[in-house]
Phi, psi and omega in degrees: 000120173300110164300160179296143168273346226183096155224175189289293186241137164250117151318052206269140216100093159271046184271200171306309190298274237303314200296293169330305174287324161304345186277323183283326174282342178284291189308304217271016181064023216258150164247155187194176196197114172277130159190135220223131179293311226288218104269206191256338181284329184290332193288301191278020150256333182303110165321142189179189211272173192206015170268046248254076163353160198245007143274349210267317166302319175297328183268326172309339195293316220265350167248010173075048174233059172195029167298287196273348170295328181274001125348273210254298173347099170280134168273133134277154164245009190175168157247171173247111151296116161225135168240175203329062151089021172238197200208121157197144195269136215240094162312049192319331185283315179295301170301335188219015175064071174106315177291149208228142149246152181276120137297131173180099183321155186281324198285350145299347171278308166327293170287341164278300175305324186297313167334305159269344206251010165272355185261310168219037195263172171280142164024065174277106182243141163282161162032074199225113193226110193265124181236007131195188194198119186230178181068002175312329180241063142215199191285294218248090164329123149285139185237130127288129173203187201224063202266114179074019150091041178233113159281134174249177183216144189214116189265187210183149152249355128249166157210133194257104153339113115240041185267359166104160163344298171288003196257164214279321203298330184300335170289343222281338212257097182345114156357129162083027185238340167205154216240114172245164190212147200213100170220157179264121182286163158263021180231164156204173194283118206232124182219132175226147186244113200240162193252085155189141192318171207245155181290004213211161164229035168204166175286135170274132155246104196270124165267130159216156190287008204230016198051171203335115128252141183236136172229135183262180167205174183234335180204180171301350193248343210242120154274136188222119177258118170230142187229121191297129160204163183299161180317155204357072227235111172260109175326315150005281187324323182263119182272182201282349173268328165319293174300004202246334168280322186327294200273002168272315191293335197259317201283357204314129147206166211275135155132205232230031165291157184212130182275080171325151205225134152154183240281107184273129196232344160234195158163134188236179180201104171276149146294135180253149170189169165239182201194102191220166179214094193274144327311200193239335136279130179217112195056262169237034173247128188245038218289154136197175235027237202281012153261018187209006181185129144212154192242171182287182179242037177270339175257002170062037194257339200318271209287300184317308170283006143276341160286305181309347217245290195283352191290311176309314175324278184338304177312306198304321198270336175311277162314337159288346166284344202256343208213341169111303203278157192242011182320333205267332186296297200301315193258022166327270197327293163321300186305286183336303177350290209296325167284305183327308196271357155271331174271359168287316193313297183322298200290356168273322188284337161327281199320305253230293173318330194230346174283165181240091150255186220308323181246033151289112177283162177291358171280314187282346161289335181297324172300313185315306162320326189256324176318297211276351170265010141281294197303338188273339187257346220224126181272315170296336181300306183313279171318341104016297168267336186263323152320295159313335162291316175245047149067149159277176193300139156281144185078000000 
C-alpha cells in the first residue's frame, strides 16, 4: 500500500499518546497517519510506567482498547505509606468516591492499541524516520520523512508531536517561540525486575534515613522494585543480594510482613527529572506527552498525562470536524497547562516528601516526617494524595 500523500492530522510517534489519538480520531471519523520511527518489536517492548489512572482506563475503555486490560488489569484501591517502621494505607474509592487505578504495563497499552489501529485504524507506518517538519504557520504543514529506503512527503493540517522528549517535532518550533522550565533531581532509581510474587498486594512508598523505596509489581507472579541511589549509579555494580538486604532495610516495619526474594532478571537505573514546555502549540504544531511534559515516576503521571493530553486533543479536532469552530484547538495548550502543572507539583511533592536527599539536614527530614504523620491523621491531608493519585478529571 502507497502512504497517504495528504491527511487531516499527522501522527508523528507511535507510543501510547500518538496510537490513542488515532484511535480516537479514526471513531470521530477524522483521517490522520501515524509514523513511528521505530520498528514494531522496539515499540511494543519499550519499558514505561505500568500505572493507570481511573480517566486513563475510561478512555481506553471508551474506544475498545481495554478487553484485556480488564482481563488481565489489577485493581488497586490505595497505597501503603511507610516511615519509621511504621504503615498506613491511603483508601482511594473511600477518599475520591469511587475512583481506582490499574496495574497494567505500558508495553500491554502499546500492543492493544497497535492492534486495533492495524486492524482497522488509518495508517500506522514502522521505521517511518520524520527528518523535518515546515510550514507549521501556514493552512497546509509539510512532515519529510523516510520509509522503505524512500524519501516521502506528507502534507496536513495539522501535526501533533508524539515523539517524545527527543523527537524532531518540538525542535520543528523557531527559537524563542517557547518557554521550557526544568529541574534535575540528585538521585535517580535504581529498578529491578524479579520472577517472585510480588510481598505485597497493593504498592509501598517506603521513607527511609538510608532512602526511598517502592515496591511494585508487573503480575501476580513478577515483581517490579525501586531503590533511591545516587546520580550515576552503575546497576553492574550491585550484586541480587546487596539489592534485595537494601530494599529489606528501607522496607522494615513493626509486625510480621516479609520481603520475598528471587531471582532478579533485569535492572536498570533511571534518572529523575522534570520538564514542561510552554505553550504546547505553536501554529499548526501541537505536543503531547513527553514531548511537551515530563515528570519523575514517584507519582505515576507519565503516561496518564499523555492520555489526557490527546483526549482533550481529540475533543478539539472532533469539533472542528463537527462544527467548524477551532476553539478547543486555541484553548488546547491552556487546558493542558493546567493539569500538566498540578500533576508536575503532586510528582515533586511524592518525590521531595519520601526521598532523602543529599544535602538534607535533619530538619528537612523531620518536615518529611511530620507531612507524613500528617497524611495518616488527617482525612484531608489523605484525600489530597489520593485524589491526586488515581487522577483528577480529564479536560
Amino acid at each position: 500500500m502507497t502512504p497517504p500523500t495528504h491527511t487531516t492530522v499527522a501522527v508523528v510517534g507511535g507510543g501510547p499518546a500518538g496510537l490513542l489519538l488515532a484511535r480516537l480520531l479514526h471513531q470521530a471519523g477524522i483521517d490522520c497517519v501515524v509514523l513511528e520511527h521505530r520498528d514494531r518489536t522496539y515499540v511494543e517492548q519499550r519499558q514505561r510506567a505500568g500505572i493507570l489512572e481511573q480517566g486513563t482506563v475510561d478512555a481506553l475503555r471508551a474506544c475498545g482498547a481495554a478487553e484485556r486490560l480488564d482481563r488481565e488489569g489489577l485493581v488497586h484501591d490505595g497505597v501503603e505509606l511507610r516511615w519509621n517502621r511504621r504503615s498506613h494505607r491511603i483508601d482511594f474509592p473511600s477518599l475520591t468516591g469511587g475512583r481506582r487505578v490499574w496495574v497494567y504495563a505500558q508495553t500491554e497499552v502499546v500492543k492493544d492499541l497497535v492492534a486495533l489501529q492495524l486492524a482497522d485504524g488509518p495508517p500506522l507506518l514502522f521505521k517511518a524516520e520524520v527528518t523535518a517538519v515546515t510550514g507549521a504557520d501556514t493552512e497546509h504543514p509539510v512532515v519529510q520523512y523516510t520509509h522503505q529506503g524512500r524519501s516521502r512527503t506528507l502534507t496536513c493540517d495539522y501535526v501533533v508531536g508524539c515523539d517524545g522528549f527527543h523527537g524532531v517535532v518540538r525542535k520543528a518550533v523557531p527559537e524563542g517561540q517557547l518557554q521550557t522550565f526544568e529541574r534535575v533531581y540528585p538521585y535517580s532509581w535504581f529498578g529491578v525486575l524479579a520472577d517472585i510474587p510480588p510481598s505485597c498486594d497493593e504498592l509501598i512508598y517506603a521513607h527511609s534515613p538510608r532512602g526511598f523505596a517502592l515496591h511494585s509489581m508487573r503480575s501476580p507472579t513478577v515483581s517490579r522494585l525501586y531503590l533511591q541511589v545516587p546520580n550515576g549509579t552503575d546497576p553492574a555494580t550491585w550484586s541480587d543480594k546487596q539489592i534485595w538486604d537494601e530494599l529489606e532495610e528501607r522496607f522494615a516495619v513493626d509486625g510480621d510482613w516479609k520481603l520475598r526474594r528471587g531471582p532478579i532478571t533485569q535492572r536498570a537505573v533511571l534518572p529523575m527529572r522534570s520538564f514542561v514546555t510552554e505553550p504546547m502549540r505553536w501554529g499548526r504544531i501541537l505536543l503531547a506527552g513527553d514531548a511537551a511534559h515530563i515528570v519523575p515516576p514517584t507519582g505515576a503521571k507519565g503516561l496518564n498525562l499523555a492520555v489526557s493530553d490527546v483526549v482533550v486533543l481529540a475533543r478539539a479536532f472532533t469539533e472542528r470536524a463537527s462544527t467548524g469552530s477551532t476553539a478547543g484547538l486555541n484553548a488546547y495548550s491552556d487546558t493542558c497547562l493546567q493539569r500538566v502543572w498540578r500533576a508536575e507539583h503532586f510528582s515533586w511533592f511524592m518525590t521531595t516528601t519520601t526521598h532523602t536527599a543529599p544535602e538534607h539536614s535533619g530538619f528537612e527530614t523531620r518536615l518529611q516526617l511530620a507531612y507524613l504523620d500528617r497524611i495518616a491523621a488527617s482525612s484531608h491531608a489523605a484525600a489530597e494524595l489520593a485524589e491526586n493519585y488515581a487522577g483528577l478529571p480529564i479536560g
